[in-house]
Coordinates of C-alpha atoms in Angstrom, one line a residue:
Chain E
M582 CA -23.9 -4.4 27.1
R583 CA -21.6 -2.7 29.5
A584 CA -23.6 -3.6 32.6
A585 CA -23.6 -7.2 31.4
A586 CA -19.9 -7.0 30.9
I587 CA -19.3 -5.6 34.3
G588 CA -21.6 -8.2 35.8
K589 CA -19.7 -10.9 34.1
T590 CA -16.5 -9.4 35.2
F591 CA -17.3 -9.9 38.8
T592 CA -17.9 -13.6 38.1
M593 CA -14.6 -13.7 36.4
A594 CA -13.0 -12.0 39.2
E595 CA -14.0 -14.8 41.5
T596 CA -12.8 -17.5 39.1
H597 CA -9.7 -15.9 37.8
S598 CA -8.3 -14.2 40.9
L599 CA -5.1 -16.2 40.5
Q600 CA -4.6 -15.0 37.0
D601 CA -4.9 -11.3 37.9
L602 CA -1.8 -10.0 36.3
Q603 CA -2.8 -6.4 35.7
Q604 CA -3.5 -7.0 32.0
P605 CA -5.8 -4.4 30.5
A606 CA -8.8 -5.7 28.5
V607 CA -9.7 -4.1 25.2
S608 CA -13.2 -2.6 25.5
S609 CA -13.5 -1.0 22.1
K610 CA -11.7 0.8 19.3
V611 CA -12.4 4.2 17.8
F612 CA -11.3 5.0 14.3
V613 CA -10.6 8.5 13.3
Q614 CA -11.0 8.6 9.5
R615 CA -9.2 10.6 6.9
D616 CA -10.3 14.1 5.9
Y617 CA -10.1 14.4 2.1
S618 CA -11.5 17.9 1.8
S619 CA -8.1 19.3 0.8
G620 CA -7.3 16.5 -1.6
T621 CA -5.2 13.4 -1.2
I622 CA -2.8 14.7 1.4
S623 CA -2.6 12.9 4.7
K624 CA -5.0 14.6 7.0
F625 CA -7.3 13.3 9.7
Q626 CA -10.7 14.5 10.8
T627 CA -10.7 16.5 14.0
K628 CA -14.2 15.7 14.9
F629 CA -14.3 14.4 18.5
P630 CA -15.7 10.9 18.7
S631 CA -18.5 10.4 21.2
E632 CA -17.0 7.3 22.6
L633 CA -14.1 9.2 24.1
E634 CA -16.2 11.8 25.8
S635 CA -16.0 10.2 29.2
R636 CA -12.2 9.8 29.0
L637 CA -10.7 12.7 27.2
D638 CA -11.0 16.4 26.7
K639 CA -12.1 17.6 23.3
Q640 CA -9.3 20.1 23.4
Q641 CA -6.6 17.6 23.9
F642 CA -7.9 15.3 21.2
E643 CA -8.1 18.1 18.7
E644 CA -4.7 19.2 19.6
T645 CA -3.2 15.8 19.1
I646 CA -4.9 15.3 15.7
Q647 CA -4.0 18.8 14.6
T648 CA -0.4 18.3 15.4
L649 CA -0.4 15.0 13.5
N650 CA -1.9 16.7 10.5
N651 CA 0.7 19.4 10.6
L652 CA 3.5 16.8 10.8
Y653 CA 2.1 15.0 7.8
A654 CA 1.8 18.2 5.9
E655 CA 5.4 18.9 6.7
A656 CA 6.3 15.5 5.4
E657 CA 4.4 16.0 2.1
K658 CA 5.2 19.6 1.6
L659 CA 6.1 20.7 -1.9
G660 CA 8.9 23.2 -1.4
A661 CA 12.4 24.0 -2.7
E662 CA 13.9 21.2 -0.6
S663 CA 11.7 18.5 -2.0
Y664 CA 12.1 19.8 -5.5
L665 CA 15.9 19.7 -5.1
E666 CA 15.7 16.2 -3.7
G667 CA 13.5 15.1 -6.5
C668 CA 15.7 16.5 -9.3
L669 CA 18.8 15.1 -7.8
A670 CA 17.2 11.7 -7.5
C671 CA 16.1 11.8 -11.1
L672 CA 19.6 12.6 -12.3
T673 CA 20.9 9.6 -10.4
A674 CA 18.2 7.4 -11.8
Y675 CA 16.6 7.4 -8.4
T676 CA 19.4 5.2 -7.0
I677 CA 19.9 7.6 -4.1
F678 CA 16.7 6.4 -2.6
L679 CA 18.5 3.1 -1.9
C680 CA 21.2 4.8 0.2
M681 CA 19.5 7.9 1.6
E682 CA 16.7 8.3 4.1
T683 CA 14.1 10.4 2.4
H684 CA 12.6 13.6 3.9
Y685 CA 9.3 11.7 4.4
E686 CA 10.9 8.9 6.4
K687 CA 12.6 11.4 8.7
V688 CA 9.3 13.1 9.5
L689 CA 7.7 9.7 10.0
K690 CA 10.2 9.0 12.8
K691 CA 9.3 12.4 14.3
I692 CA 5.6 11.4 14.2
A693 CA 6.3 8.1 15.9
R694 CA 8.2 9.9 18.7
Y695 CA 5.3 12.3 19.1
I696 CA 2.7 9.5 19.3
K697 CA 4.8 7.7 21.9
D698 CA 5.1 10.9 23.8
Q699 CA 1.4 11.6 23.7
N700 CA 0.6 8.0 24.7
E701 CA 2.8 8.2 27.7
K702 CA 1.7 11.6 28.9
I703 CA -2.0 11.8 28.1
Y704 CA -3.5 8.7 26.7
A705 CA -2.2 5.8 28.7
P706 CA -3.1 7.4 32.1
R707 CA -6.7 7.5 30.8
G708 CA -6.7 3.9 29.6
L709 CA -6.4 4.8 25.9
L710 CA -3.8 4.0 23.3
L711 CA -3.1 5.8 20.0
T712 CA -1.9 3.6 17.2
D713 CA 0.5 5.2 14.7
P714 CA -1.5 5.6 11.5
I715 CA 1.4 4.3 9.4
E716 CA 0.7 0.9 10.9
R717 CA -2.8 1.1 9.4
G718 CA -1.7 2.3 6.0
L719 CA -2.4 5.9 6.9
R720 CA -6.1 5.2 6.7
V721 CA -7.1 5.8 10.2
V722 CA -5.9 6.9 13.6
E723 CA -6.9 3.9 15.8
I724 CA -7.6 4.7 19.4
T725 CA -8.0 1.6 21.6
I726 CA -10.1 2.1 24.7
F727 CA -9.2 -0.2 27.5
E728 CA -11.8 -1.2 30.0
D729 CA -11.3 0.6 33.2
R730 CA -12.0 -1.9 36.0
S731 CA -11.3 0.5 38.9
I732 CA -14.1 0.5 41.4
G733 CA -16.5 3.4 41.2
S734 CA -15.7 4.2 37.7
G735 CA -19.0 2.6 36.7
R736 CA -19.6 3.2 33.1
Chain U
M1041 CA -5.0 -23.7 28.9
T1042 CA -1.2 -23.9 28.8
S1043 CA -1.1 -21.2 26.1
C1044 CA -3.1 -19.0 28.4
E1045 CA -0.2 -18.9 30.8
Y1046 CA 2.2 -18.2 28.1
Q1047 CA 0.2 -15.3 26.8
Q1048 CA 0.2 -13.8 30.2
I1049 CA 3.8 -14.3 30.8
D1050 CA 5.0 -13.2 27.4
P1051 CA 4.2 -9.5 27.5
Q1052 CA 5.9 -9.0 30.8
A1053 CA 9.0 -10.4 29.3
L1054 CA 8.9 -7.6 26.8
P1055 CA 10.4 -4.5 28.4
T1056 CA 9.4 -2.0 25.6
P1057 CA 6.5 -1.9 23.2
T1058 CA 8.6 -2.5 20.1
P1059 CA 7.1 -4.6 17.4
A1060 CA 9.9 -7.2 17.3
P1061 CA 8.7 -10.2 19.3
P1062 CA 11.3 -12.7 20.5
P1063 CA 10.6 -16.1 19.0
H1064 CA 9.1 -18.3 21.7
H1065 CA 8.0 -21.9 21.4
G1066 CA 5.0 -21.7 23.7
N1067 CA 2.1 -22.4 21.4
D1068 CA 0.9 -25.9 21.7
R1069 CA -1.2 -25.8 18.6
D1070 CA 0.6 -26.7 15.5
K1071 CA 3.9 -26.7 17.3
R1072 CA 5.6 -29.0 14.9
E1073 CA 4.6 -26.8 12.0
E1074 CA 5.7 -23.5 13.6
P1075 CA 8.8 -22.1 12.0
K1076 CA 11.7 -21.6 14.2
R1077 CA 12.1 -17.9 13.5
P1078 CA 9.4 -15.4 13.3
R1079 CA 7.8 -14.9 9.9
R1080 CA 7.8 -11.6 8.1
K1081 CA 4.7 -9.9 6.9
W1082 CA 5.4 -10.4 3.2
Q1083 CA 4.9 -14.1 3.8
V1084 CA 1.3 -13.6 4.6
F1085 CA 0.6 -10.8 2.2
P1086 CA -2.9 -11.3 0.8
G1087 CA -2.4 -9.7 -2.6
K1088 CA -1.1 -11.5 -5.7
N1089 CA 2.5 -10.4 -5.5
R1090 CA 5.7 -12.3 -5.3
F1091 CA 8.5 -11.4 -3.0
Y1092 CA 12.3 -11.9 -3.4
C1093 CA 15.3 -11.3 -1.2
D1094 CA 13.3 -11.7 1.9
G1095 CA 10.8 -9.1 1.0
R1096 CA 13.1 -6.5 -0.3
I1097 CA 12.0 -6.9 -3.9
M1098 CA 8.4 -7.4 -5.0
V1099 CA 6.8 -8.1 -8.4
A1100 CA 3.2 -8.7 -9.5
R1101 CA 2.4 -12.4 -9.8
Q1102 CA 2.0 -12.1 -13.6
S1103 CA 5.2 -10.7 -14.8
G1104 CA 3.5 -9.9 -18.1
V1105 CA 6.0 -9.2 -20.8
L1106 CA 8.7 -7.8 -18.6
P1107 CA 11.2 -10.3 -19.8
L1108 CA 10.3 -9.4 -23.4
T1109 CA 10.7 -5.7 -22.7
L1110 CA 14.1 -6.2 -21.0
G1111 CA 15.2 -8.6 -23.7
L1112 CA 14.3 -6.2 -26.5
I1113 CA 16.1 -3.3 -24.8
V1114 CA 19.2 -5.4 -24.1
I1115 CA 19.4 -7.0 -27.5
T1116 CA 18.8 -3.8 -29.4
S1117 CA 21.4 -2.0 -27.4
G1118 CA 23.8 -4.9 -27.7
L1119 CA 23.5 -5.0 -31.4
F1120 CA 24.0 -1.2 -31.5
F1121 CA 27.2 -1.4 -29.6
I1122 CA 28.5 -4.4 -31.6
F1123 CA 27.6 -3.4 -35.1
D1124 CA 27.1 0.4 -35.2
C1125 CA 29.4 1.9 -32.7
P1126 CA 32.8 0.8 -34.1
F1127 CA 31.9 2.3 -37.5
L1128 CA 30.5 5.5 -36.1
V1129 CA 33.4 6.0 -33.7
K1130 CA 35.7 5.7 -36.7
H1131 CA 33.8 7.9 -38.9
L1132 CA 32.1 10.4 -36.6
T1133 CA 32.8 10.8 -32.9
S1134 CA 33.5 8.6 -29.9
C1135 CA 30.8 10.4 -27.9
I1136 CA 28.2 8.1 -29.5
P1137 CA 28.8 4.9 -27.4
V1138 CA 29.2 7.1 -24.3
I1139 CA 25.8 8.7 -24.8
G1140 CA 24.3 5.4 -25.8
G1141 CA 25.7 3.6 -22.8
G1142 CA 24.5 6.3 -20.5
L1143 CA 21.0 6.1 -21.9
F1144 CA 21.0 2.4 -21.8
V1145 CA 22.0 2.2 -18.1
F1146 CA 19.4 4.9 -17.2
V1147 CA 16.7 2.9 -19.1
V1148 CA 17.5 -0.4 -17.5
I1149 CA 17.7 1.1 -13.9
T1150 CA 14.4 2.9 -14.2
L1151 CA 12.7 -0.1 -15.7
L1152 CA 13.8 -2.3 -12.9
Q1153 CA 12.7 0.3 -10.4
T1154 CA 9.3 0.5 -11.9
S1155 CA 8.9 -3.2 -11.9
L1156 CA 10.3 -4.0 -8.5
T1157 CA 8.9 -1.2 -6.4
D1158 CA 5.8 -1.2 -4.4
P1159 CA 3.5 1.0 -6.5
G1160 CA 1.6 2.4 -3.5
I1161 CA -0.3 -0.6 -2.3
L1162 CA -2.8 0.0 0.5
P1163 CA -2.8 -2.6 3.2
R1164 CA -6.2 -4.2 3.7
A1165 CA -8.4 -3.0 6.6
T1166 CA -8.0 -4.8 9.8
P1167 CA -11.1 -6.7 10.9
D1168 CA -11.9 -4.1 13.6
E1169 CA -11.8 -1.3 11.0
A1170 CA -13.9 -3.3 8.6
A1171 CA -16.5 -4.0 11.3
D1172 CA -16.5 -0.3 12.2
I1173 CA -17.2 0.7 8.7
E1174 CA -19.9 -1.9 8.3
K1175 CA -21.6 -0.5 11.4
Q1176 CA -21.7 2.9 9.7
I1177 CA -23.2 1.7 6.5
D1178 CA -26.9 0.8 6.3
N1179 CA -27.0 -2.7 5.2
T1180 CA -30.4 -3.0 3.5
G1181 CA -29.8 -6.3 1.7
N1182 CA -30.0 -9.7 3.4
A1183 CA -27.1 -12.1 3.6
S1184 CA -28.0 -14.1 0.6
Y1185 CA -27.1 -11.6 -2.1
R1186 CA -24.6 -8.9 -2.5
P1187 CA -25.8 -5.5 -1.3
P1188 CA -25.7 -2.7 -3.8
P1189 CA -22.3 -1.1 -4.2
R1190 CA -21.5 1.3 -1.4
T1191 CA -20.3 4.8 -2.1
K1192 CA -19.5 7.8 0.0
E1193 CA -19.3 11.3 -1.2
V1194 CA -16.7 13.8 -0.1
L1195 CA -16.1 17.3 -1.1
I1196 CA -12.6 17.9 -2.4
N1197 CA -11.7 21.5 -3.3
Q1198 CA -15.4 22.2 -3.9
Q1199 CA -15.7 19.2 -6.2
V1200 CA -17.9 16.3 -5.3
V1201 CA -16.0 13.0 -5.5
K1202 CA -17.5 9.6 -4.9
L1203 CA -15.5 7.1 -2.9
K1204 CA -16.3 3.5 -3.6
Y1205 CA -16.2 0.7 -1.1
C1206 CA -13.7 -2.0 -1.9
F1207 CA -15.1 -5.5 -1.1
S1208 CA -11.7 -7.1 -1.2
C1209 CA -9.9 -4.7 1.1
K1210 CA -12.9 -3.9 3.2
M1211 CA -12.5 -0.2 3.2
F1212 CA -13.6 2.9 1.3
R1213 CA -11.0 3.6 -1.2
P1214 CA -9.3 7.0 -0.8
P1215 CA -9.7 9.3 -3.8
R1216 CA -7.7 8.3 -6.9
T1217 CA -7.2 4.8 -5.5
S1218 CA -8.2 1.8 -7.5
H1219 CA -8.2 -1.9 -7.0
C1220 CA -6.2 -3.7 -9.5
S1221 CA -7.7 -7.1 -10.2
L1222 CA -4.5 -8.5 -11.6
C1223 CA -2.6 -7.8 -8.5
D1224 CA -5.6 -8.0 -6.1
N1225 CA -4.5 -4.8 -4.3
C1226 CA -5.8 -1.3 -3.9
V1227 CA -3.2 1.0 -5.3
E1228 CA -3.0 4.7 -4.5
R1229 CA -3.1 7.2 -7.3
F1230 CA -3.6 4.2 -9.6
D1231 CA -2.5 4.9 -13.1
H1232 CA -2.7 1.6 -14.9
H1233 CA -1.3 -1.9 -14.7
C1234 CA 1.4 -2.1 -17.3
P1235 CA 2.2 -5.6 -18.7
W1236 CA 5.4 -4.3 -20.3
V1237 CA 6.7 -3.5 -16.9
G1238 CA 4.9 -6.3 -15.1
N1239 CA 3.6 -4.2 -12.3
C1240 CA 1.0 -1.6 -11.5
V1241 CA 1.9 2.0 -12.0
G1242 CA 0.8 4.1 -9.0
K1243 CA 1.8 6.8 -6.6
R1244 CA 5.2 5.5 -5.6
N1245 CA 6.5 4.3 -8.9
Y1246 CA 4.9 6.8 -11.4
R1247 CA 8.0 8.9 -11.5
F1248 CA 10.2 5.9 -12.3
F1249 CA 7.8 4.9 -15.0
Y1250 CA 7.7 8.3 -16.5
T1251 CA 11.5 8.6 -16.4
F1252 CA 11.7 5.1 -18.0
I1253 CA 9.5 5.9 -21.0
V1254 CA 11.1 9.3 -21.6
S1255 CA 14.6 7.9 -21.5
L1256 CA 13.5 4.9 -23.6
S1257 CA 12.1 7.3 -26.2
F1258 CA 15.5 9.1 -26.2
L1259 CA 17.3 5.8 -26.4
T1260 CA 15.1 4.5 -29.2
A1261 CA 15.3 7.7 -31.2
F1262 CA 19.1 7.9 -30.6
I1263 CA 19.7 4.3 -31.8
F1264 CA 17.3 4.8 -34.7
G1265 CA 19.2 8.0 -35.7
C1266 CA 22.6 6.3 -35.4
V1267 CA 21.6 3.3 -37.3
T1268 CA 20.2 5.4 -40.1
T1269 CA 23.4 7.5 -40.2
H1270 CA 25.5 4.3 -40.2
L1271 CA 23.6 2.7 -43.1
A1272 CA 23.6 6.0 -45.0
L1273 CA 27.3 6.3 -44.6
R1274 CA 27.9 2.7 -45.7
A1275 CA 25.6 3.1 -48.7
Q1276 CA 27.5 6.1 -49.9
G1277 CA 29.3 6.0 -53.2
G1278 CA 26.5 4.3 -55.0
K1279 CA 26.9 1.0 -53.1
G1280 CA 23.3 0.9 -52.2
L1281 CA 21.3 0.1 -49.1
V1282 CA 21.2 -3.6 -49.7
F1283 CA 25.0 -3.7 -49.7
A1284 CA 25.1 -1.8 -46.5
L1285 CA 22.6 -4.1 -44.8
Q1286 CA 24.6 -7.1 -45.9
E1287 CA 27.7 -5.7 -44.4
S1288 CA 25.9 -5.0 -41.1
P1289 CA 23.0 -7.4 -40.6
G1290 CA 22.6 -6.4 -37.0
S1291 CA 21.6 -2.9 -38.1
A1292 CA 18.7 -4.4 -40.0
V1293 CA 17.3 -5.9 -36.9
E1294 CA 17.8 -2.7 -34.9
L1295 CA 16.2 -0.7 -37.7
V1296 CA 13.0 -2.8 -37.6
I1297 CA 12.7 -2.8 -33.9
C1298 CA 13.4 0.9 -33.5
F1299 CA 11.2 1.9 -36.4
F1300 CA 8.1 0.2 -34.9
S1301 CA 8.8 1.1 -31.3
V1302 CA 9.8 4.7 -31.6
W1303 CA 6.4 6.0 -32.6
S1304 CA 4.5 4.2 -29.9
I1305 CA 7.0 5.1 -27.2
L1306 CA 7.2 8.7 -28.3
G1307 CA 3.4 8.8 -28.3
L1308 CA 3.2 7.3 -24.9
S1309 CA 5.8 9.8 -23.5
G1310 CA 3.8 12.6 -25.0
F1311 CA 0.6 11.3 -23.5
H1312 CA 2.1 10.9 -20.1
T1313 CA 3.7 14.4 -20.3
Y1314 CA 0.2 15.7 -20.8
L1315 CA -1.1 13.7 -17.9
V1316 CA 1.7 15.0 -15.6
A1317 CA 1.2 18.6 -16.7
S1318 CA -2.5 18.4 -15.8
N1319 CA -2.1 16.1 -12.8
L1320 CA -4.3 13.4 -14.2
T1321 CA -4.0 9.6 -14.1
T1322 CA -4.5 7.4 -17.1
N1323 CA -7.4 5.8 -15.3
E1324 CA -9.1 9.2 -14.9
D1325 CA -8.3 10.2 -18.4
I1326 CA -9.8 7.1 -19.9
K1327 CA -12.9 7.3 -17.8
G1328 CA -13.3 11.0 -18.4
S1329 CA -13.8 11.7 -14.8
W1330 CA -12.8 15.4 -15.0
S1331 CA -13.4 16.2 -18.6
G1332 CA -16.8 17.8 -18.0
K1333 CA -18.8 15.1 -19.9
S1334 CA -20.9 14.4 -16.8
G1335 CA -21.8 18.0 -16.2
E1336 CA -20.7 21.6 -16.2
G1337 CA -18.2 22.9 -13.8
V1338 CA -16.5 19.6 -13.4
T1339 CA -12.8 20.2 -13.1
N1340 CA -9.9 18.2 -11.8
P1341 CA -9.8 19.0 -8.0
Y1342 CA -6.2 17.7 -7.7
S1343 CA -4.7 20.0 -10.3
H1344 CA -2.7 23.0 -8.9
K1345 CA -3.8 25.0 -12.0
N1346 CA -0.2 25.6 -12.9
I1347 CA 1.7 23.3 -15.2
F1348 CA 5.1 23.7 -13.5
I1349 CA 3.6 23.0 -10.0
N1350 CA 1.7 20.0 -11.4
C1351 CA 4.9 18.5 -12.9
C1352 CA 6.8 19.1 -9.7
S1353 CA 4.1 17.7 -7.5
V1354 CA 3.9 14.5 -9.5
L1355 CA 7.6 14.0 -10.2
C1356 CA 9.5 15.8 -7.5
A1357 CA 7.2 15.4 -4.5
P1358 CA 8.7 13.7 -1.4
M1359 CA 8.9 10.0 -2.0
P1360 CA 6.0 8.4 0.0
P1361 CA 6.8 5.5 2.1
S1362 CA 5.7 1.9 1.4
L1363 CA 2.6 1.3 3.5
I1364 CA 2.8 -2.5 3.5
D1365 CA 5.8 -3.0 5.7
R1366 CA 6.8 -6.2 4.0
R1367 CA 9.9 -6.9 6.1
G1368 CA 8.2 -6.4 9.4
F1369 CA 7.9 -9.4 11.7
L1370 CA 4.7 -11.2 12.5
P1371 CA 4.4 -12.2 16.2
T1372 CA 4.9 -15.9 16.4
D1373 CA 1.4 -16.8 17.6
E1374 CA 0.0 -14.8 14.6
S1375 CA 2.0 -16.7 12.1
V1376 CA 0.7 -20.0 13.4
Q1377 CA -3.0 -19.1 13.6
T1378 CA -3.6 -16.8 10.7
A1379 CA -2.1 -18.1 7.5
G1380 CA -3.8 -15.8 5.2
A1381 CA -5.0 -13.0 7.5
G1382 CA -2.9 -10.1 6.4
I1383 CA -0.9 -7.5 8.0
G1384 CA -3.4 -5.6 10.1
L1385 CA -3.8 -8.4 12.5
A1386 CA -0.1 -8.7 13.1
A1387 CA 0.2 -5.0 13.8
K1388 CA -2.8 -5.1 16.1
S1389 CA -1.4 -7.9 18.2
E1390 CA 1.9 -6.1 18.3
I1391 CA 0.1 -3.1 19.6
N1392 CA -1.7 -5.2 22.2
V1393 CA 1.6 -6.6 23.3
G1394 CA 3.1 -3.2 23.4
T1395 CA 0.1 -1.8 25.2
K1396 CA 0.7 -4.0 28.2
G1397 CA 4.2 -2.7 28.6
L1398 CA 3.0 0.9 28.3
L1399 CA 0.1 0.6 30.6
E1400 CA 2.0 -1.3 33.2
S1401 CA 4.6 1.4 33.3
A1402 CA 1.8 4.0 33.6
A1403 CA 0.7 2.1 36.7
L1404 CA -3.0 1.6 36.0
P1405 CA -5.2 -0.1 38.5
A1406 CA -5.2 -3.9 38.4
L1407 CA -7.1 -5.2 35.4
L1408 CA -8.2 -8.7 35.0
S1409 CA -7.1 -11.0 32.3
T1410 CA -10.3 -12.4 30.9
S1411 CA -9.6 -15.3 28.6
C1412 CA -7.3 -17.6 26.9
P1413 CA -6.1 -17.2 23.4
Q1414 CA -7.3 -20.7 22.4
M1415 CA -10.6 -19.9 20.9
K1416 CA -13.3 -22.0 19.4
P1417 CA -14.9 -20.4 16.4
Q1418 CA -18.4 -20.8 17.7
T1419 CA -18.0 -18.9 20.9
A1420 CA -17.2 -15.3 20.8
Y1421 CA -14.5 -14.1 23.1
T1422 CA -12.5 -11.0 23.3
C1423 CA -9.1 -11.4 24.7
P1424 CA -6.5 -8.7 25.1
D1425 CA -3.7 -10.5 23.4
S1426 CA -5.6 -12.8 21.2
S1427 CA -8.4 -10.8 19.8
P1428 CA -6.5 -11.5 16.7
A1429 CA -7.4 -15.1 17.2
V1430 CA -11.1 -14.2 17.2
N1431 CA -10.7 -12.0 14.3
S1432 CA -8.8 -14.6 12.5
D1433 CA -11.9 -16.8 12.4
P1434 CA -13.2 -15.0 9.4
S1435 CA -9.9 -15.4 7.7
P1436 CA -10.4 -18.9 6.4
Q1437 CA -13.7 -17.7 5.0
L1438 CA -12.0 -14.5 3.8
S1439 CA -9.3 -16.3 2.1
T1440 CA -11.7 -18.7 0.4
S1441 CA -13.8 -15.8 -0.8
C1442 CA -10.7 -13.9 -1.9
G1443 CA -9.5 -17.1 -3.5
A1444 CA -12.8 -17.4 -5.4
R1445 CA -12.4 -13.9 -6.5
H1446 CA -8.8 -14.5 -7.6
T1447 CA -9.9 -17.4 -9.7
A1448 CA -12.8 -15.6 -11.2
S1449 CA -10.9 -12.5 -12.0
S1450 CA -7.9 -14.4 -13.3
Q1451 CA -10.1 -16.3 -15.6
G1452 CA -11.7 -13.1 -16.7
D1453 CA -8.4 -11.5 -17.4
T1454 CA -6.5 -14.4 -18.8
S1455 CA -4.9 -12.8 -21.7
P1456 CA -3.8 -9.3 -21.4
P1457 CA -3.2 -8.9 -25.1
R1458 CA 0.3 -9.9 -25.9
H1459 CA 0.7 -7.7 -28.8
T1460 CA 3.5 -6.6 -30.9
K1461 CA 4.4 -3.0 -31.2
T1462 CA 1.2 -1.1 -31.9
R1463 CA 0.0 2.4 -31.9
S1464 CA 0.4 4.0 -28.5
K1465 CA -3.3 4.5 -27.9
K1466 CA -4.1 0.9 -28.5
R1467 CA -1.3 -0.2 -26.3
K1468 CA -2.6 2.1 -23.6
L1469 CA -6.1 0.6 -23.8
A1470 CA -4.7 -2.9 -23.9
A1471 CA -2.4 -2.2 -21.0
L1472 CA -5.3 -1.0 -18.9
N1473 CA -6.5 -4.2 -17.3
I1474 CA -8.4 -1.8 -15.4
P1475 CA -9.1 -1.9 -12.0
N1476 CA -12.5 -3.5 -12.1
P1477 CA -14.5 -2.5 -9.1
S1478 CA -14.3 -5.7 -7.1
F1479 CA -17.9 -6.1 -6.8
D1480 CA -18.5 -7.6 -10.2
V1481 CA -17.7 -11.1 -9.0
P1482 CA -20.5 -13.0 -7.4
V1483 CA -19.0 -13.7 -4.1
S1484 CA -20.3 -12.2 -1.0
P1485 CA -17.6 -11.6 1.6
T1486 CA -19.8 -9.5 3.9
S1487 CA -21.7 -12.4 5.4
P1488 CA -18.9 -14.5 6.7
D1489 CA -17.0 -11.7 8.4
A1490 CA -19.9 -9.5 9.5
G1491 CA -20.9 -12.1 12.0
P1492 CA -17.7 -12.9 13.9
S1493 CA -16.4 -9.4 13.6
S1494 CA -19.4 -7.9 15.2
K1495 CA -19.4 -10.5 17.8
A1496 CA -15.8 -9.8 18.5
R1497 CA -16.5 -6.1 18.8
G1498 CA -19.8 -6.2 20.6
S1499 CA -19.5 -8.7 23.3
F1500 CA -17.1 -9.2 26.1
T1501 CA -18.2 -12.6 27.2
P1502 CA -15.8 -14.2 29.6
L1503 CA -14.2 -17.5 28.8
H1504 CA -15.8 -19.6 31.5

C-alpha cells in the first residue's frame, strides 16, 4: 500500500508541481485507548503502538502518556480541596459553577498547554500530531501520522 | 477546482492553530445556502436534544413532565405562602416563610440545573476512530444481517467488567456508560432518564438531582407539617376540621398534594442515599450487576469500601467538564457539507487546519498537496484538509440509519407512563426508560460506513 502510494505520489508530483504548497498529507491515525484497570478515572494506555515505531522512541511516548495520566489524575483527585469546593457549591445550590472556573477546567488548560508544548518540541518535528483528548470526548489520544515525503525516507 | 485553491490558501491565512476559523465565502457548492457566520457545534448535534440561548442551555427532546413538576412545586408553594404563612406568622413564628422561601428557591434552582445541564453525554466516535475499532473487531457476519453484539472485557480492580459496543455512537462504551434511547446519547455514569426532570441523570448532574430530591423532600415535609399545624390550630376550640378547611381552601389542595408526594419523594431520597453511600447507579441496582446474583465474589469495583468516601466521590468530586463542546464553532466548509455528521468531524478538520500552521512553523520538508476537497462519493480520496468530506460520505447513510433508529425507538417508547403520585419503587421503574442496548433495532449501520471509512483510511489514491 505504501509503495503504491509513493509510486502515485511521483505521478502527482509531476502533475501538481504548481500546487506544491508544503501541505502535509495525512497518512494514518493511531488511537491510544483508555485504560480502565483502575476504574472510570481518565487514564490512557501506555502500550506503545507499532505504527509509531519508525518515528518515535518508546520512552518519549510513554513519558507523554504518563504525564497526561498524571495531569488527569490531578484534575479528578478527591482531596480536601475538592471536598471543600463541592460542599461550598452545594450550599449555594451549585450556582457558583456559573461564575467560577472549576478545578478540573484549570487543569484542562494546563493539559492543553502541555500538549501544545509536546507537539512543538517532539511530535511535529517527526511528522506527528497529538490531538487533545478533550476534543475526542476523553475517549482516545489521537496521533496523526503525516506522510513524510522527504527523499530517502522510504517507508 | 476553485475550492481546491481556497483550501490551499486558507490554512496559510491562519497564523495559529486555534479552532476558530474566520468565516470565508469560498465554497462554491451550496453557496447560497451557506450561513453568513460560522455555525456552532450544537446545531449539528446528532442526539435528540434541544438547545437554547445559542447552546448554553440544553434539554432532552421530550421534556417529559417537567412542566408538571415545576407547576406542582410552584403552585403548592404559592398556596402555602398565600394561605398558611399569614396565619402561622401571626400564631407561631415568622421564621416559617423564611425557611419555606429558602427551601423553595433551593428546590427550583436545583431542578432547573438538573434539567438544563449536560448529564455527561459522550460525543460520538469520529469516523476514523470508528474505522479503527472496526478493524480490531473480527467481523464474522456478512453485510446483510447485524453481527452479534460486540463486547470487550476489561479488568477493573480485579473484577471482570464487560464493555458493550454502541452501534449508534460507534464506540465501546466506557464502564458505567449507557445509551439512552430517549435522548439517543451515550451518557457517562448513567443513572436513569427521569421524566419528571425531563433529562437523563448521569455523571455531571447526579449531584444536582440528589440535592433536588433531598431538598424537595424537606420542602414537602415542611409544607405538610405547616399545613397540618395550621389546620389543627384553626380547628381548635371544637370548630372541627371541615370548618378549618372551609376557611382555608388552599390548604386542602396542599394537603392532598403533599400527602401523596411526601412518601414517594422521601422513599426516592432514601433510595438514592443508599445508592450514593454504596457508589451504585440506579441502572446497576436494577440490573443487579454487583449484587452477587451472577456468581460469588462479585463486588462493586467502583466502591471505595467506605461510606464517607463514596458519598464524597459522588457528590463532592471535581465537576467534570462537558465533553460535547456545544458552543464551539464548526469550520465553514464543514457546516456546508456535513449537515448531520456530528462533532468529531469538525474537530478533526480544525486539527488538520491547525496542523498546517504547526508543521509549517516546524519547517518540515516540502510535502505535496494531493487532492481537492470536492469529492465524489464513489471515488475514494484522502485529502489533508478535506478528509472530513470523504468521511462525510457515510453521514447521509448514518443519519438515515440513525433516523430509522430514532423512529423505531421513539415508537417503542411512546408513552413513558404519565402517572400520578405513586409509590417510589414503581416510579423508579417507570422512570427508567432504560437505556436499551442500541442493537435491538433492526438497522445495520455497519455496512454503509464500513466501506467508505475503510477506503478513506486505507487508500491514498491521488485525485487525478
